[in-house]
XYZ file of C-alpha atoms in Angstrom:
345
model
C 0.071 0.125 0.017
C 2.974 2.262 0.829
C 4.562 1.742 -2.511
C 1.493 2.139 -4.250
C 0.404 5.363 -2.636
C 4.101 6.570 -3.385
C 3.539 6.351 -6.940
C 0.234 7.801 -7.098
C 1.671 10.949 -4.964
C 2.008 13.967 -6.745
C 5.291 14.799 -5.209
C 8.159 16.496 -6.558
C 11.252 14.649 -5.199
C 13.639 16.210 -7.822
C 12.719 19.696 -6.884
C 13.003 19.153 -3.265
C 16.626 17.895 -3.843
C 17.692 20.860 -5.600
C 16.052 23.223 -3.313
C 17.757 21.550 -0.159
C 20.910 21.461 -2.229
C 20.668 25.174 -2.682
C 19.975 25.712 0.829
C 22.967 23.591 1.782
C 25.369 25.804 -0.310
C 23.968 28.939 1.538
C 25.250 27.149 4.550
C 28.388 26.201 3.478
C 28.544 30.051 2.666
C 27.462 30.911 6.155
C 30.422 28.611 7.690
C 32.768 30.539 5.585
C 31.447 33.925 6.902
C 31.419 32.400 10.285
C 35.022 31.470 10.163
C 35.769 35.114 8.894
C 33.847 36.718 11.703
C 35.839 34.746 14.231
C 39.179 35.492 12.999
C 38.752 39.042 12.562
C 37.126 39.167 16.303
C 33.878 40.496 14.917
C 31.607 38.286 16.722
C 30.809 40.702 19.505
C 30.177 43.920 17.501
C 26.314 43.643 17.819
C 25.482 43.146 21.197
C 21.728 42.712 21.052
C 19.610 40.165 19.367
C 16.856 41.585 16.986
C 15.479 38.797 15.124
C 13.464 40.866 12.584
C 14.645 44.555 13.253
C 18.315 43.647 13.209
C 17.836 43.100 9.624
C 18.364 46.871 9.232
C 21.613 48.206 9.838
C 22.614 51.448 11.244
C 21.505 54.205 8.327
C 22.508 57.343 9.911
C 25.249 58.661 11.792
C 23.331 58.829 14.968
C 22.430 55.359 14.713
C 26.020 54.175 14.194
C 27.043 56.191 17.406
C 24.378 54.645 19.271
C 25.447 51.063 18.125
C 29.160 51.830 18.890
C 28.056 52.971 22.368
C 26.467 49.712 23.184
C 29.806 47.946 22.047
C 31.655 50.363 24.223
C 29.930 48.788 27.172
C 31.303 45.041 26.952
C 34.615 43.915 28.322
C 35.927 43.223 24.811
C 36.060 47.037 24.038
C 37.129 48.108 27.761
C 39.966 45.646 27.901
C 41.350 44.744 24.196
C 39.892 47.562 21.726
C 39.780 50.842 23.832
C 40.325 53.585 21.599
C 38.991 51.888 18.578
C 37.605 54.368 15.930
C 34.279 54.154 14.694
C 35.577 53.118 11.413
C 37.182 50.234 12.898
C 33.829 49.418 14.400
C 31.915 49.656 11.165
C 34.434 46.889 9.960
C 34.068 44.366 12.495
C 30.085 45.067 12.411
C 30.179 44.371 8.670
C 31.089 40.818 9.270
C 28.689 40.050 12.262
C 25.864 41.724 10.229
C 26.783 39.854 7.362
C 26.679 36.539 9.235
C 23.357 37.167 10.869
C 21.959 38.431 7.777
C 22.781 35.040 5.918
C 21.294 33.315 9.070
C 17.820 35.098 8.477
C 18.217 34.399 4.709
C 18.663 30.711 4.986
C 15.808 30.389 7.307
C 13.780 32.295 4.889
C 15.124 30.090 2.025
C 14.456 26.936 3.811
C 10.873 27.891 5.595
C 9.271 29.431 2.555
C 9.779 26.812 -0.252
C 8.900 24.081 2.563
C 5.524 26.004 3.203
C 4.716 26.053 -0.699
C 5.751 22.422 -1.155
C 3.542 21.436 1.727
C 0.580 23.415 0.653
C 0.893 22.099 -2.653
C 1.178 18.531 -1.525
C 4.494 18.123 -3.103
C 6.050 16.342 -0.341
C 6.573 12.538 -0.484
C 5.266 10.199 2.284
C 7.445 9.909 4.840
C 9.553 13.159 4.314
C 7.465 15.762 5.836
C 8.595 15.074 9.447
C 12.286 15.122 8.327
C 11.996 18.650 6.569
C 10.212 19.817 9.674
C 13.219 18.485 12.023
C 15.605 20.413 9.847
C 13.285 23.397 9.895
C 13.570 22.922 14.048
C 17.005 22.485 14.022
C 17.969 25.811 12.193
C 15.696 27.904 14.422
C 17.721 25.990 17.188
C 20.617 26.988 15.408
C 19.672 30.715 15.729
C 19.187 30.426 19.213
C 22.439 28.903 19.987
C 24.051 31.795 18.071
C 22.758 34.170 20.516
C 23.696 32.007 23.353
C 27.120 32.062 22.102
C 27.351 35.764 21.679
C 25.736 36.260 24.959
C 28.738 34.474 26.709
C 31.102 37.289 25.605
C 28.792 40.496 26.645
C 29.525 40.698 30.424
C 32.530 38.970 31.739
C 34.666 37.461 29.050
C 36.371 39.206 26.367
C 35.225 36.702 23.410
C 32.898 34.263 23.445
C 33.023 30.655 25.235
C 34.851 28.167 22.829
C 32.758 25.515 23.883
C 29.589 27.471 22.877
C 31.567 28.224 19.429
C 31.943 24.465 19.101
C 28.368 23.717 19.925
C 27.125 26.383 17.202
C 29.443 25.103 14.608
C 28.798 21.372 15.013
C 24.704 22.164 14.868
C 25.507 24.116 11.571
C 27.241 21.389 10.385
C 24.658 18.629 11.540
C 22.154 20.683 9.707
C 24.274 20.767 6.428
C 25.079 16.895 6.427
C 21.119 16.354 7.307
C 20.072 18.505 4.408
C 22.370 16.778 2.044
C 21.390 13.300 3.126
C 17.791 14.168 2.755
C 18.486 15.834 -0.612
C 20.134 12.629 -1.786
C 17.384 10.560 -0.639
C 14.825 12.521 -2.536
C 17.201 12.349 -5.664
C 17.052 8.691 -5.370
C 13.400 8.478 -5.070
C 13.071 10.883 -8.287
C 14.928 8.174 -10.016
C 12.878 5.242 -8.784
C 9.543 5.892 -6.873
C 10.493 2.436 -4.976
C 13.722 3.835 -3.555
C 13.966 3.645 0.258
C 15.745 6.121 2.120
C 19.831 5.068 2.426
C 20.878 3.484 5.877
C 23.900 4.576 8.004
C 26.443 1.426 7.832
C 28.913 1.247 10.796
C 31.666 2.419 8.783
C 29.844 5.650 7.777
C 28.852 6.461 11.595
C 32.353 5.656 12.883
C 34.051 8.288 10.011
C 31.471 10.813 10.496
C 31.646 10.576 14.340
C 35.341 11.169 13.973
C 34.865 13.755 11.492
C 32.748 15.670 13.905
C 34.992 15.435 16.878
C 38.012 16.657 14.582
C 35.732 19.433 13.654
C 34.973 20.051 17.370
C 38.598 20.248 18.540
C 39.130 22.850 15.516
C 36.348 24.874 16.951
C 37.909 24.782 20.266
C 41.356 25.593 18.612
C 39.671 28.797 16.911
C 38.267 29.617 19.925
C 41.022 29.586 22.459
C 43.311 31.115 19.862
C 45.185 27.847 20.406
C 46.544 27.966 16.716
C 48.889 30.878 17.586
C 50.664 28.734 20.511
C 52.866 27.033 18.157
C 53.621 27.826 14.575
C 55.950 24.842 13.750
C 55.064 21.242 12.418
C 55.267 18.432 13.252
C 56.979 19.714 16.376
C 55.466 22.046 18.552
C 58.451 24.197 19.342
C 61.356 21.567 19.647
C 59.107 18.502 20.957
C 56.027 16.374 19.813
C 54.477 17.647 22.966
C 56.380 20.898 24.657
C 57.629 20.356 28.270
C 56.416 22.551 30.994
C 53.100 23.435 29.615
C 51.137 24.539 32.732
C 47.951 22.616 33.279
C 44.525 23.128 34.729
C 42.549 20.890 37.171
C 40.774 18.852 36.990
C 42.901 16.917 34.834
C 40.110 16.277 31.895
C 39.584 19.974 31.384
C 43.027 20.216 29.548
C 41.378 18.516 26.658
C 38.608 21.397 26.538
C 40.391 24.316 28.423
C 44.027 24.312 27.794
C 45.188 25.912 24.484
C 48.386 23.788 23.854
C 46.695 20.446 24.723
C 43.861 21.339 22.522
C 46.082 22.212 19.596
C 48.071 19.164 20.185
C 45.013 16.943 19.946
C 43.699 18.783 16.985
C 47.253 18.117 15.038
C 46.970 14.407 15.763
C 43.821 13.513 15.930
C 43.466 14.450 12.177
C 45.068 11.375 11.038
C 42.835 9.010 12.918
C 40.040 10.941 11.704
C 41.596 11.074 7.981
C 42.302 7.309 8.136
C 38.377 6.463 8.750
C 37.376 8.878 5.879
C 39.672 7.541 3.532
C 38.472 3.778 4.248
C 35.043 5.232 3.893
C 35.944 6.879 0.467
C 37.633 3.372 -0.603
C 34.462 1.537 0.445
C 32.040 4.001 -1.549
C 34.605 3.351 -4.728
C 34.329 0.153 -4.216
C 30.563 0.127 -4.010
C 30.479 2.214 -7.278
C 30.311 5.651 -6.204
C 33.741 6.419 -7.749
C 33.415 9.929 -7.779
C 32.020 10.370 -4.247
C 34.689 8.199 -2.977
C 37.657 9.793 -4.831
C 36.414 13.297 -3.959
C 36.447 12.693 -0.205
C 39.765 11.077 -0.295
C 41.024 14.131 -2.214
C 39.547 16.731 0.003
C 40.633 15.049 3.144
C 44.388 15.182 1.790
C 43.593 18.773 0.862
C 42.103 19.281 4.626
C 45.216 17.966 6.234
C 47.636 20.254 4.068
C 45.685 23.420 4.838
C 45.898 22.508 8.597
C 49.633 22.172 8.335
C 49.891 25.453 6.114
C 47.343 27.425 8.765
C 49.618 26.573 11.376
C 52.821 27.394 9.777
C 51.515 30.573 8.455
C 50.855 31.815 11.772
C 46.932 31.435 11.393
C 47.098 33.796 8.373
C 43.228 34.406 7.575
C 43.046 33.507 3.949
C 44.668 29.901 4.695
C 42.539 29.441 7.736
C 39.087 30.342 6.109
C 40.282 28.011 3.558
C 40.590 25.220 6.299
C 37.095 25.832 7.789
C 35.420 26.082 4.198
C 37.093 22.756 3.360
C 36.149 21.323 6.313
C 32.407 21.899 5.332
C 33.051 20.371 1.991
C 34.534 17.305 3.274
C 31.430 16.735 5.548
C 29.591 16.858 2.346
C 31.565 14.614 0.728
C 31.650 12.148 3.357
C 27.820 12.559 3.622
C 27.660 11.515 -0.350
C 30.052 8.645 0.058
C 28.073 7.331 3.586
C 25.226 7.656 1.692
C 26.203 5.781 -1.313
C 27.158 2.830 0.942
C 23.934 3.083 2.823
C 21.504 2.632 -0.288
C 19.805 -0.517 -0.497
C 20.375 -2.508 -3.667
C 16.954 -2.900 -5.356
């Protein structure tokens, strides 16, 4: 009965897939702009959360002065940027404003077509709940973004690196879920009998390791740990430098100690890379030759970009490329995982 109703249903899985891929592209752009916002220390330039009225930037000198006055009250200004000019403030405001504007655009680009597809009864049976879950996750991501920013408005001079990691990971879970759903819909467009793909154990392990590595990347960025040592493979003159101050309890070093975090991010990368290469090879073996080879290539490029980021002293262009390629690697891993999880009809 389910298969028969699916065949008769006036859904448009191909159009839905194209829409989801387009929104996924916007999320990649959002990740890139988010990286620039972090690297330029722009994230605290807007000190209020105005989901609707915040779309309009300051349009007069008085409005700019009022916005700047808000910024002057937070610790980042009083302790680090005291004496910043209005022109300097406008520069950091630009990136945070663009980041938030992109978030609103993504919400609109997802919600409006979803409503249209739902009203027109174009969503295949069994997919509505998944699309609603993605919409809810996108809304949660906006709230997490403000939760992150708020951590740097009263006591700290920057945002919590843990909240930064939650913000980034949530965005990438949303990206991966969107791409996976689009791939299921694309398969459905090719055959109305195609079931959703399943996550195989290898894919679960590879994706979990990739998300863990990205989490440590967020910790590295949030703690400015990339500046701790700009040499590779050694940190100074040792694999792990001696005399590094440790914090108590010991487990907190994995999260809060910049040197330990950089060390983990350096070497855990090769564990994640091994699993991802295995996933890529398995995808090639299963017939998804392009997906597998692209994944392997992006993994190699990501390691090279990571090393280059360290050696350059976290040069912004290279660091942004490193973060952008992480998102592309996740997309490629999702393609590869989906390819090995598709049931053969």
